[in-house]
Coordinates of C-alpha atoms in Angstrom, one line a residue:
Chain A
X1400 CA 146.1 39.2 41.4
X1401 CA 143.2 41.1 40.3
X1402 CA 139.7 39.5 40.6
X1403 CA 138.7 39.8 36.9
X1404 CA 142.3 40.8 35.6
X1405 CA 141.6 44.1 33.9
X1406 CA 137.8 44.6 33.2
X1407 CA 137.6 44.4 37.3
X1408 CA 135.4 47.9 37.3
X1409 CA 133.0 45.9 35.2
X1410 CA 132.3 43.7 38.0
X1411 CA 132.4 46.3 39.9
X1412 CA 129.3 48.4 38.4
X1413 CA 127.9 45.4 37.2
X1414 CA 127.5 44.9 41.2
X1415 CA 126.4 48.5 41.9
X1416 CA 123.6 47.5 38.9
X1417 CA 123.3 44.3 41.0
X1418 CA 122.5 46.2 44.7
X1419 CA 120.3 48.4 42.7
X1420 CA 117.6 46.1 41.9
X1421 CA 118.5 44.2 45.0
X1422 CA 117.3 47.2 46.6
X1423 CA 114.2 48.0 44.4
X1424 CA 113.0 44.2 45.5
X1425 CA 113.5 44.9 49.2
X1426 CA 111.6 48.0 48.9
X1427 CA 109.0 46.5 46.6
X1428 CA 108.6 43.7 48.6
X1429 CA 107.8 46.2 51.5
X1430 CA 105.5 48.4 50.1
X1431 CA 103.6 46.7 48.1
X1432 CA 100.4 45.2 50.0
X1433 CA 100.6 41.5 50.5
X1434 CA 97.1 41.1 49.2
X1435 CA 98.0 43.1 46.0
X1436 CA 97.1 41.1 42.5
X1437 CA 95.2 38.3 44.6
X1438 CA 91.9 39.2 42.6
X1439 CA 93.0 41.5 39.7
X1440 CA 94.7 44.7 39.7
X1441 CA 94.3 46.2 43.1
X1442 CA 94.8 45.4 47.1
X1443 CA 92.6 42.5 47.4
X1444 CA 91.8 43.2 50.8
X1445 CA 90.0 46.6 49.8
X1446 CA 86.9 44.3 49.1
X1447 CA 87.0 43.5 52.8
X1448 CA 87.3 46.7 53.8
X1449 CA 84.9 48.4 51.4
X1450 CA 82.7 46.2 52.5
X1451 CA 82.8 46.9 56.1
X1452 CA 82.4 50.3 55.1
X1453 CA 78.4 51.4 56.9
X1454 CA 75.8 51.6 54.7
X1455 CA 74.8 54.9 53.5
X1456 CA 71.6 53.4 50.9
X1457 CA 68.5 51.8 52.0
X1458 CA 67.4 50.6 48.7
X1459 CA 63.8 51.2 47.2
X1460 CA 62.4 48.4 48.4
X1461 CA 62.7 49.8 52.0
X1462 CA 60.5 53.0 51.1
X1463 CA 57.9 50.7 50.0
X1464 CA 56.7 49.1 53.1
X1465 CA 56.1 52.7 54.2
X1466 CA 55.6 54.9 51.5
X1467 CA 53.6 52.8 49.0
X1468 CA 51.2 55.2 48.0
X1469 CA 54.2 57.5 46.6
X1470 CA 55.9 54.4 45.4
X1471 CA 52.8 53.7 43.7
X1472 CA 52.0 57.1 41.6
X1473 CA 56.0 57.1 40.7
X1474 CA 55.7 54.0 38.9
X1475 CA 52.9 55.5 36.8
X1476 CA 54.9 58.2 35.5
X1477 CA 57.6 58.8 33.4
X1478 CA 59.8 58.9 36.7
X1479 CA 59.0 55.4 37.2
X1480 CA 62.8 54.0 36.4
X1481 CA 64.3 56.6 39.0
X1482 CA 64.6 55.1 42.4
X1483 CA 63.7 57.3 45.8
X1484 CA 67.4 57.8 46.5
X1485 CA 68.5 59.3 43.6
X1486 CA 66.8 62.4 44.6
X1487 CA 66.0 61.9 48.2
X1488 CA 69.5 61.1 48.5
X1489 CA 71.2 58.2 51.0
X1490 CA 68.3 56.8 53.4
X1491 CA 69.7 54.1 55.1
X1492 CA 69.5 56.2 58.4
X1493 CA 66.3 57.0 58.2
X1494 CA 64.7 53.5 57.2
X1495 CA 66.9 52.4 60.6
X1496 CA 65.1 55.1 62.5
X1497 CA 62.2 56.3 60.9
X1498 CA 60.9 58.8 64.2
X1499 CA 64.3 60.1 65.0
X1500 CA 65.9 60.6 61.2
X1501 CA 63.5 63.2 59.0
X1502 CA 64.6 62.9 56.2
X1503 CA 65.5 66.6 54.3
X1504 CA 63.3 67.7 51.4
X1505 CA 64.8 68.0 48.5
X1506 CA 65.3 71.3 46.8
X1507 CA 63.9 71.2 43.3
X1508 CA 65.2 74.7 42.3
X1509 CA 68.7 73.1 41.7
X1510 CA 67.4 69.4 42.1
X1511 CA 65.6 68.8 38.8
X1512 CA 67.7 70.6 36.4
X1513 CA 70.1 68.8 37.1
X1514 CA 68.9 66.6 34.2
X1515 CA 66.4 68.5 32.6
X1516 CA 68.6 71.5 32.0
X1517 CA 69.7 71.5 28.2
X1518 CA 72.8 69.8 27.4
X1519 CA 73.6 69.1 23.9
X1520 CA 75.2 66.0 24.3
X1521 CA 71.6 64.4 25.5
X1522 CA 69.5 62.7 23.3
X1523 CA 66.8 64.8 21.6
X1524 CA 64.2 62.8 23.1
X1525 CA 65.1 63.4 26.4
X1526 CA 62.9 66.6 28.2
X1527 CA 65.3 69.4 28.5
X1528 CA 64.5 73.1 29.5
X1529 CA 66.7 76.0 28.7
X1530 CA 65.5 77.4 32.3
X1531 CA 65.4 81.3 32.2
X1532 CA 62.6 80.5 28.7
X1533 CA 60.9 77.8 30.4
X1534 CA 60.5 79.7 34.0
X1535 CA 61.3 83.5 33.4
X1536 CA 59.4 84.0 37.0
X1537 CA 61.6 81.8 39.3
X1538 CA 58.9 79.5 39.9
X1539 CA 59.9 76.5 41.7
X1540 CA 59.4 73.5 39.7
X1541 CA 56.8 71.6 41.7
X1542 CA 54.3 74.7 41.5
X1543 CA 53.6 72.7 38.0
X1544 CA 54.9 69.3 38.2
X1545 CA 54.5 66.7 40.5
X1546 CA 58.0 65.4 41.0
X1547 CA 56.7 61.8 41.4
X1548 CA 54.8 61.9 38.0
X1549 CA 55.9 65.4 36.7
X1550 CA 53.7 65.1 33.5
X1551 CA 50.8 64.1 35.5
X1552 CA 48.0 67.3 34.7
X1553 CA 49.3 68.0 31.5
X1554 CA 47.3 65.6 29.0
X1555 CA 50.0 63.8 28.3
X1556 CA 51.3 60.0 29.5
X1557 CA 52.0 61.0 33.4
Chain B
X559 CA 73.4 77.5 23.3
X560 CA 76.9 79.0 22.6
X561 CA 80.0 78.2 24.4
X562 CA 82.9 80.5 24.2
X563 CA 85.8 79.2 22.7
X564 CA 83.5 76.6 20.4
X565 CA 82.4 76.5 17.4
X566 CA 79.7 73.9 15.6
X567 CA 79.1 70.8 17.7
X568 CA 81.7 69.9 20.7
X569 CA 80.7 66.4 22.8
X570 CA 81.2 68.0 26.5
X571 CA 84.2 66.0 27.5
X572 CA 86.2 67.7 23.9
X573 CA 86.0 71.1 25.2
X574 CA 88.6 71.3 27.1
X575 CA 92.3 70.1 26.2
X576 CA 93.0 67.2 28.8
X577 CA 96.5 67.3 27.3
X578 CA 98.2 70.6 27.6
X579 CA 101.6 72.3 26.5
X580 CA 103.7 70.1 29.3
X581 CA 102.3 67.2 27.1
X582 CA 103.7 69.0 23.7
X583 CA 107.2 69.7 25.4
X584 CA 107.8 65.8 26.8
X585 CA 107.9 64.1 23.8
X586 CA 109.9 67.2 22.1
X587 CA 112.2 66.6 25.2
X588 CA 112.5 62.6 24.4
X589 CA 112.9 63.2 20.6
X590 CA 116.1 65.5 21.4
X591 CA 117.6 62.8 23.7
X592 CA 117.0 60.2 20.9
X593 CA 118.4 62.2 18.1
X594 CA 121.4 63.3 19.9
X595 CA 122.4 59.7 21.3
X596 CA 122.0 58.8 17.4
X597 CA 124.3 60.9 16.4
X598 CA 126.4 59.9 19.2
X599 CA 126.5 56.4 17.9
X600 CA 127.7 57.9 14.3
X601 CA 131.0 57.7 15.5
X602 CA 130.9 55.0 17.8
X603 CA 128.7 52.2 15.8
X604 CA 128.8 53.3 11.8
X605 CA 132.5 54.8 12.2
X606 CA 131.8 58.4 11.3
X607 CA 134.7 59.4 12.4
X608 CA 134.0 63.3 10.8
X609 CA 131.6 63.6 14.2
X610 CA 133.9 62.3 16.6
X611 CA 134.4 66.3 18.5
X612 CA 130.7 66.1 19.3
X613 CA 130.5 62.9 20.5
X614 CA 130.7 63.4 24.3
X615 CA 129.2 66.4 24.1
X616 CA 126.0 64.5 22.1
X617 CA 125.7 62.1 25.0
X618 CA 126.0 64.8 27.7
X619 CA 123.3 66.8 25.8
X620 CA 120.9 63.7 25.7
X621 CA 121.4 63.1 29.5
X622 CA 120.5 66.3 30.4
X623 CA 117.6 66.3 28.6
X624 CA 116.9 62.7 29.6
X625 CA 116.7 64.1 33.3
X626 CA 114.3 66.8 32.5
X627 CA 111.9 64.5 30.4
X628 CA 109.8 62.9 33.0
X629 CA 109.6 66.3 34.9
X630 CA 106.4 67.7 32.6
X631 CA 104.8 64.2 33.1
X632 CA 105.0 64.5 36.9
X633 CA 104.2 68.1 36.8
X634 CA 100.3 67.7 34.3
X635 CA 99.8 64.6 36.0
X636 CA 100.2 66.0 39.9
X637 CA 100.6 63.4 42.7
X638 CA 104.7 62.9 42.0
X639 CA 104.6 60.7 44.9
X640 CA 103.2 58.2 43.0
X641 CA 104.8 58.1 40.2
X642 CA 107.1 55.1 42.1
X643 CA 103.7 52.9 41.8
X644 CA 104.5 52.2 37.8
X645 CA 107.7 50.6 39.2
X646 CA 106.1 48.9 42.6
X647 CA 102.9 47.0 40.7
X648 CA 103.6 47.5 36.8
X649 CA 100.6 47.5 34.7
X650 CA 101.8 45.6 31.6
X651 CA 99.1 46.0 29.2
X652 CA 99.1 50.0 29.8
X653 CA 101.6 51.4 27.1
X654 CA 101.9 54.6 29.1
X655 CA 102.4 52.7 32.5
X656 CA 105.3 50.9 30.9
X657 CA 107.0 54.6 30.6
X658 CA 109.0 54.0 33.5
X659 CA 110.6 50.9 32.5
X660 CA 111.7 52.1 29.2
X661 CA 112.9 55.1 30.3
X662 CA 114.8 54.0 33.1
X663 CA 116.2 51.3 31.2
X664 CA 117.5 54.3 27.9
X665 CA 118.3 56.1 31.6
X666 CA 120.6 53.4 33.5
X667 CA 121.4 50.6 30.9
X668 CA 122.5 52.9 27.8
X669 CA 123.2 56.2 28.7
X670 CA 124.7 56.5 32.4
X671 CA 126.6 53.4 31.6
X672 CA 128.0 54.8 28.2
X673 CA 128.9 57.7 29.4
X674 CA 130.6 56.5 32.8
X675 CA 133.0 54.1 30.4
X676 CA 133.4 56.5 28.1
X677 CA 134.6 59.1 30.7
X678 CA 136.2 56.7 33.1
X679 CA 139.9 57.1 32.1
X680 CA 138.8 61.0 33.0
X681 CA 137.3 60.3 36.2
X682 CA 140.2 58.4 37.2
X683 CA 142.9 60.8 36.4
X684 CA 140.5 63.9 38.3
X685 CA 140.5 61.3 41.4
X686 CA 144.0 61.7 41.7
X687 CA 144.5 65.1 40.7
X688 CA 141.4 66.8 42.3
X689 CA 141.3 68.2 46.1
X690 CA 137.9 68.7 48.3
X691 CA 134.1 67.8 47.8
X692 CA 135.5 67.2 43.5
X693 CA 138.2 64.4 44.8
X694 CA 135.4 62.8 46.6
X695 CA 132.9 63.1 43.9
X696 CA 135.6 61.4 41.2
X697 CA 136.4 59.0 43.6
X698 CA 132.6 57.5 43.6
X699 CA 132.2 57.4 40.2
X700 CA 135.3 55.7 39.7
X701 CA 134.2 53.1 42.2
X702 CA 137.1 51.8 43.6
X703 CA 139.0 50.8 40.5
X704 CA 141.4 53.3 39.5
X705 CA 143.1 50.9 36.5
X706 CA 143.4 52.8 33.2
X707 CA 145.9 50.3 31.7
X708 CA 145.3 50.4 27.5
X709 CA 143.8 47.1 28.3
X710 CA 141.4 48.0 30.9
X711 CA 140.2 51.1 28.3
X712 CA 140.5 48.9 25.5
X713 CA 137.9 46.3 27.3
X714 CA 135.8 49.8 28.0
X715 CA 136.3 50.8 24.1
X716 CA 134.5 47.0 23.3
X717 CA 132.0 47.4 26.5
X718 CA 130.7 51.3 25.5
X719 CA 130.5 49.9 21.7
X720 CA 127.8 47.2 23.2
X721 CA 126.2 49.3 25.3
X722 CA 126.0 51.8 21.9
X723 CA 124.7 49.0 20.0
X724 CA 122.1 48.2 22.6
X725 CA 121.6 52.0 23.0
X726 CA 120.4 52.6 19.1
X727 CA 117.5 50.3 19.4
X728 CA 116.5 51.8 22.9
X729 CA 116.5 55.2 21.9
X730 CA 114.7 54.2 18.8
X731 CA 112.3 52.5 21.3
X732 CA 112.5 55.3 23.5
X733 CA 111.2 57.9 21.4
X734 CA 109.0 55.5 18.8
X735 CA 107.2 54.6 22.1
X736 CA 105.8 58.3 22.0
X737 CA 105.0 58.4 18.6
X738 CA 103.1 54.7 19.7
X739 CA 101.4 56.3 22.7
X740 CA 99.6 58.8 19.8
X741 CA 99.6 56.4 17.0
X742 CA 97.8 53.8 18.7
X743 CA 94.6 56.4 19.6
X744 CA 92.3 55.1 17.3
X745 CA 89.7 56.6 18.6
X746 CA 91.7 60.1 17.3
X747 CA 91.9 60.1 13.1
X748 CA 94.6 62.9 13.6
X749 CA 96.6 60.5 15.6
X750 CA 96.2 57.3 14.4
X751 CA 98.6 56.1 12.5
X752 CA 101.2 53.5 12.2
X753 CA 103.6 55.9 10.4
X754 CA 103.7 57.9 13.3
X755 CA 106.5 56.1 15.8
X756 CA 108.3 56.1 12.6
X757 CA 108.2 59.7 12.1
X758 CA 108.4 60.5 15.7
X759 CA 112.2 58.8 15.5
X760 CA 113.1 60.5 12.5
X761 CA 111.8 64.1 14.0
X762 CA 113.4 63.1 16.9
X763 CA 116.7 62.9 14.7
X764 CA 116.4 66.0 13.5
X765 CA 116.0 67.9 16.5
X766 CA 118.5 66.3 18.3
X767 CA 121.5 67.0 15.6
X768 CA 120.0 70.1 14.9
X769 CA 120.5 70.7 19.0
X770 CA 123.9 69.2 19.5
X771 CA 125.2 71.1 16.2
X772 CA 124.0 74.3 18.1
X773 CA 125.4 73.2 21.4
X774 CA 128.5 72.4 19.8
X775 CA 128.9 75.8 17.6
X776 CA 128.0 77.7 21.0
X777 CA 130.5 75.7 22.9
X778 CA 133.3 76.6 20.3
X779 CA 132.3 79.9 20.4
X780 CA 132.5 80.4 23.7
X781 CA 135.4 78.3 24.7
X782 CA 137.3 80.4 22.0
X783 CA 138.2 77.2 19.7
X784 CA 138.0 77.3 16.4
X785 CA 134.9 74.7 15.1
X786 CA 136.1 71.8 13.3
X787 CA 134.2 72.5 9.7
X788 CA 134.8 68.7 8.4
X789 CA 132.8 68.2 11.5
X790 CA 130.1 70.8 11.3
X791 CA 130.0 69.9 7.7
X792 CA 129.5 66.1 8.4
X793 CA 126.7 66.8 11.3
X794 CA 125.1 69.0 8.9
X795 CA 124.7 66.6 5.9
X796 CA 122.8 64.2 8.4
X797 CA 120.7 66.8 9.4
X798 CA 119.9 67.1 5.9
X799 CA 119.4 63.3 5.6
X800 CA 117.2 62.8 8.5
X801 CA 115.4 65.9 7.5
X802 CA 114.7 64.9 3.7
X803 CA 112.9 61.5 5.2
X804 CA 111.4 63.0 8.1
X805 CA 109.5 65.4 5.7
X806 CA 108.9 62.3 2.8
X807 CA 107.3 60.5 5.5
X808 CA 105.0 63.5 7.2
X809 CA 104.2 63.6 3.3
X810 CA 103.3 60.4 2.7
X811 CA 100.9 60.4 5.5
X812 CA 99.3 63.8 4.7
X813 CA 99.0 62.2 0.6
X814 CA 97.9 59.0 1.9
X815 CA 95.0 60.9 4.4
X816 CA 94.4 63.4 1.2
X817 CA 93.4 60.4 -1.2
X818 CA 92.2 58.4 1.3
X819 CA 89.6 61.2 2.8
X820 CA 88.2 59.2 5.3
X821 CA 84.8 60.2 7.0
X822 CA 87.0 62.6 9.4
X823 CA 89.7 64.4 6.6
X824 CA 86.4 67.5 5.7
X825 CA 86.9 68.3 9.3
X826 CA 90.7 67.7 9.7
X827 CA 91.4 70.0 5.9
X828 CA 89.1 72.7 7.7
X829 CA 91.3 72.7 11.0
X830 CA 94.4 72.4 9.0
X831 CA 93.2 75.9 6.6
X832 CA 92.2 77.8 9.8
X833 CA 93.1 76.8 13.7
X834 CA 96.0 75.3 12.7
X835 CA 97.0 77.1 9.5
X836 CA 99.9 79.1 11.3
X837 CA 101.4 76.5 13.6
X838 CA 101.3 73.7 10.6
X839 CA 101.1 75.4 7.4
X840 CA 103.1 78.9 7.8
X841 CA 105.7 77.4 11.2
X842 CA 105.8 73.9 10.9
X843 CA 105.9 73.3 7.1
X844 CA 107.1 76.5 5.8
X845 CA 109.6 78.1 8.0
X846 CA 110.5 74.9 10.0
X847 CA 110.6 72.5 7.2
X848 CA 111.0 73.9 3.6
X849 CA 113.3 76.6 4.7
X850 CA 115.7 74.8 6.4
X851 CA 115.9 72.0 3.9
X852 CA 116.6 74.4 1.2
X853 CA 119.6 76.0 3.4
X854 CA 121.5 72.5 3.8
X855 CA 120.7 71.5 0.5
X856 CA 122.4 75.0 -0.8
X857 CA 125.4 74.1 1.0
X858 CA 125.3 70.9 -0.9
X859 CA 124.9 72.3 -3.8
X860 CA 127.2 75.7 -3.9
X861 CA 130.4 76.1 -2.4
X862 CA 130.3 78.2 0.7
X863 CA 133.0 80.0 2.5
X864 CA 133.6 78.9 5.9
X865 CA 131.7 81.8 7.5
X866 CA 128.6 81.3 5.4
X867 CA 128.2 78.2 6.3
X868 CA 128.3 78.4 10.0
X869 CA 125.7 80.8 9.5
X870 CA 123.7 79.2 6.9
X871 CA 124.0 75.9 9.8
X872 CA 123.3 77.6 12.4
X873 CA 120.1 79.5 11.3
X874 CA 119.1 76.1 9.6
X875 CA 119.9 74.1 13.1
X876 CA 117.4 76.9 15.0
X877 CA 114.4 76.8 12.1
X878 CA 114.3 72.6 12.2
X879 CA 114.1 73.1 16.1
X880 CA 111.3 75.5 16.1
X881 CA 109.9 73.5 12.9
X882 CA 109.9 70.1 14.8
X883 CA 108.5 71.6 18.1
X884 CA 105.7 73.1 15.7
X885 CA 105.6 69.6 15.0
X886 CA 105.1 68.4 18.3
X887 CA 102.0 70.7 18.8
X888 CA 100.2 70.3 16.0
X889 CA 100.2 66.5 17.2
X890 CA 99.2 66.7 20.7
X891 CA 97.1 69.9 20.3
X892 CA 96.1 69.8 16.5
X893 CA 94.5 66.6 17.8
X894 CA 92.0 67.5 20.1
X895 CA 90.9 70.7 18.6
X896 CA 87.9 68.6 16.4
X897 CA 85.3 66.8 17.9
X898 CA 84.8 63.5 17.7
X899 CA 81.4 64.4 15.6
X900 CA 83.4 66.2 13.2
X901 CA 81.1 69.2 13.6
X902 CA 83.0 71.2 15.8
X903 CA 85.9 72.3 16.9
X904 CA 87.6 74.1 20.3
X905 CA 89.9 76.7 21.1
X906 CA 93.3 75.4 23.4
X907 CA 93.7 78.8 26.1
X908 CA 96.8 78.4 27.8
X909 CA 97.8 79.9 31.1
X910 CA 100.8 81.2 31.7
X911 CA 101.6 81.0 35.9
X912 CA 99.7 78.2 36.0
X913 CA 100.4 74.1 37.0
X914 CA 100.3 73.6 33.1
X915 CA 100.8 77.1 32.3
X916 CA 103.8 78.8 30.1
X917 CA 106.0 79.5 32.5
X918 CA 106.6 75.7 33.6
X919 CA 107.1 74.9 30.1
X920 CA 109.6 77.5 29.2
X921 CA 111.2 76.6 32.7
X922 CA 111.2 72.7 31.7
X923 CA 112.4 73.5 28.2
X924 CA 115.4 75.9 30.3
X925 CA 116.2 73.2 32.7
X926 CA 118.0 71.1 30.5
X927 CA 120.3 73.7 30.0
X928 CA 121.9 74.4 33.5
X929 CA 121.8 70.9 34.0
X930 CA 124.4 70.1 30.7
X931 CA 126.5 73.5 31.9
X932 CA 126.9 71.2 35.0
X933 CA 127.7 68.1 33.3
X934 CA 130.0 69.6 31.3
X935 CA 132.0 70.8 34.0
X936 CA 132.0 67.9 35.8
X937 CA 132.7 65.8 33.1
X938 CA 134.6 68.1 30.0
X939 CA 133.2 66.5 26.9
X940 CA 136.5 68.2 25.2
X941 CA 139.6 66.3 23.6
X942 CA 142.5 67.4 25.6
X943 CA 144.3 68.8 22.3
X944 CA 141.6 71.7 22.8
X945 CA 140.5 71.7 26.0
X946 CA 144.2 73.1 26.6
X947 CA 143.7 75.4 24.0
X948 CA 141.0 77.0 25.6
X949 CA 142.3 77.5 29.1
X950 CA 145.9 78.9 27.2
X951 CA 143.5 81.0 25.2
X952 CA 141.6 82.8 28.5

């Protein structure tokens, strides 16, 4: 006697369907991190991980203790919400070994236009140069400004 | 400052297209799967029995294109690899994350299983008959069970009817689930729309009889059997159907955005009198709509010998496909030629041997072919009446 009389090759790719997402659950159940879901949508271990990850930023309260006099004339200027990093770049090294890590000027040519050269999608308000009017000679940028305070000279608020 | 390929006021992220031609060809792809299961279901579900010669043939066409659709996904969105992470850790409030599921679901829950009960009494009988790698091949798909007693076929007569009946709303799903993914942009006035799913299915209609009717007259042709006009005829008059409320419904939105005039229609009438004035106005309504309606409805409305109608058909058939994958375009490209601002507007350059290029897309759109050449002689979609009249015939 046939299991099923006649609809038989139902049961029989009803149990091919069957393996199938038997075997989709095996292999989700081995790829998928154990830790995935536990805090939202991701591997809830990254945190762990990311966070064991060195630390590339000082923070600007570590260029304080020894640069306060900077610190000092940058918060007088218009530069004042900007923090040392953000063009000095990552100084976590150098705050950990002041002697041995010099840290590497950086190079205002390509440095400040980064968001000073125009860009119509920035507010009006915001100082914008279109760079070959505003500099035909080349000069670097800190022959006139002082990047700490660049309007600082110029009779207007530094 | 002047950018080439802008004019007016772009944001910076509008300047370039982030969805390209691959993007225009997927949901052309989906809408010819859905349209040519529906007509499969004519016969099956609503009893048409007119259609019945191009009913194998209908689902064959739809899983060949059903293979190639996720192919121009994988290939604008790189990393294929991962594309098994949608099925691993599903992200259920992502409409396009859920892709996977509904198309493997249309995939392996309508259209594999239709077709294997369909063509299972076949399969069988080639298991027995055939020799080499073929004997083996039928042997797998019949999976063991070689009973083809009218009882067992009648139980896979009731069984395929289900599936069918399940099918309809899935491939309605399928392909209104593209129309969603644009419709539900609301960020995008070109796109958002709740008519759009709706037209989306009823394009998708269109181009998918307008395909199979091709297929089918192509097939005849070159299998040396005579077409079966009642047939033709019948696939026809739904084309016409479909057709006359696909284009009362991309009417209705374009009169209901016209008295509307939102803050964004200056700007979307400007695009639509100059970028897009070929592709929409001259292709898409003109030649790919109006034209074609007024063929089928001229076949409706004078008697036509038999050979004028083929042709009259078969010209109509090939405008409604170029007219619906004008369609297509103006959607996904139409839509993100304007800026945001509506002060501006961009220019799409496509490559052509590129990732996103041409050539992929006229390769995807090709694929499907091959692919159904295969199918078809693995599995001949042809009653036996003329599939024995062909091979006496060459």
């Amino acid at each position: 006697m046939k299991p099923f009389g006649e609809a038989g090759h139902l049961l029989r790719v009803a149990l091919v369907y069957a393996l199938g997402v038997a075997l989709f659950l095996i292999v989700r159940a081995i790829l998928v991190p154990h830790s995935f879901g536990e805090f939202g949508y991701y591997r809830g271990r990254a945190i762990a991980q990311v966070a064991a990850l060195p630390m590339h930023f000082a923070g600007h309260q570590a260029c304080r203790s020894c640069h306060a006099d900077v610190v000092a004339l940058k918060r007088s200027g218009v530069h004042a919400g900007l923090h040392c990093e953000a063009c000095h770049g990552p100084q976590a090294a150098h705050v950990a070994n002041p002697a041995a890590v010099r840290p590497v000027l950086p190079r205002v040519a390509t440095l400040c236009i980064r968001c000073h050269a125009y860009n119509p999608a920035r507010p009006h308000s915001f100082p914008q140069i279109v760079v070959k009017q505003h500099d035909p000679g080349g000069l670097a940028c800190n022959t006139c400004h002082q990047p700490h305070s660049p309007l600082q000279g110029f009779g207007k608020k530094t | 400052m002047t950018m080439p390929a802008v004019q007016g006021y772009m944001y910076p992220n509008e300047r370039e297209l982030a969805w390209s031609i691959l993007i225009v060809i997927y949901p052309y792809i989906t809408g010819l799967v859905a349209g040519a299961f529906i007509l499969a279901s004519l016969e099956r579900v609503f009893h048409v029995e007119a259609v019945k010669p191009t009913y194998r043939l209908a689902l064959l066409t739809a899983l060949a294109f059903l293979l190639v659709a996720p192919l121009p996904l994988q290939l604008h969105l790189g990393h294929p690899e991962r594309s098994i992470e949608m099925y691993l850790t599903p992200h259920r409030t992502s409409a396009m994350a859920m892709f996977g599921f509904v198309y493997l679901w249309y995939l392996m829950a309508v259209l594999v299983l239709e077709i294997w009960l369909d063509f299972r009494a076949d399969i069988v009988r080639a298991a027995l008959a055939e020799r080499g790698w073929r004997r083996w091949f039928y042997r797998v798909l019949t999976l063991g069970s070689y009973n083809i007693s009218p009882r067992a076929l009648a139980i896979d007569e009731r069984a395929g009817y289900i599936v069918t009946v399940v099918g309809i709303p899935s491939a309605l799903l399928l392909h209104g689930y593209v129309g969603f993914i644009f419709g539900s942009v609301k960020a995008n006035p070109w796109w958002s729309s709740p008519l759009m799913p709706v037209v989306f299915i009823f394009s998708a209609m269109v181009s998918g009889i307008a395909a199979v009717l091709l297929i089918y007259m192509f097939t005849s042709w070159r299998r040396r059997c005579p077409i079966d006009m009642r047939c033709l005829d019948s696939i026809a008059r739904y084309l016409l159907y479909t057709f006359l409320i696909d284009f009362s419904l991309e009417m209705l939105d374009l009169v209901h955005r016209i008295y509307e005039a939102d803050e964004s229609f200056r700007s979307l009438d400007f695009m639509l009198h100059t970028k897009l004035y070929l592709s929409q106005v001259v292709i898409q309504i003109y030649i790919g709509t109006l034209v074609p309606l007024a063929l089928l409805a001229l076949t409706q409305i004078v008697s036509l010998g038999v050979r004028h109608r083929k042709r009259i058909y078969a010209l109509a058939a090939s405008l409604a496909l170029v007219g619906i994958f004008a369609m297509r375009w103006n959607v996904v490209i139409g839509g993100q030629l304007f800026s945001k601002s509506f002060l501006g507007y961009t220019t799409y350059k496509i490559g052509f041997v590129t990732r996103e290029g041409l050539l992929p897309a006229i390769v995807l759109m090709l694929l499907p072919i091959p692919i159904l050449w295969v199918l078809v002689k693995l599995l001949p979609p042809w009653p036996a009446d003329t599939a024995a009249g062909a091979s006496a015939a060459s």
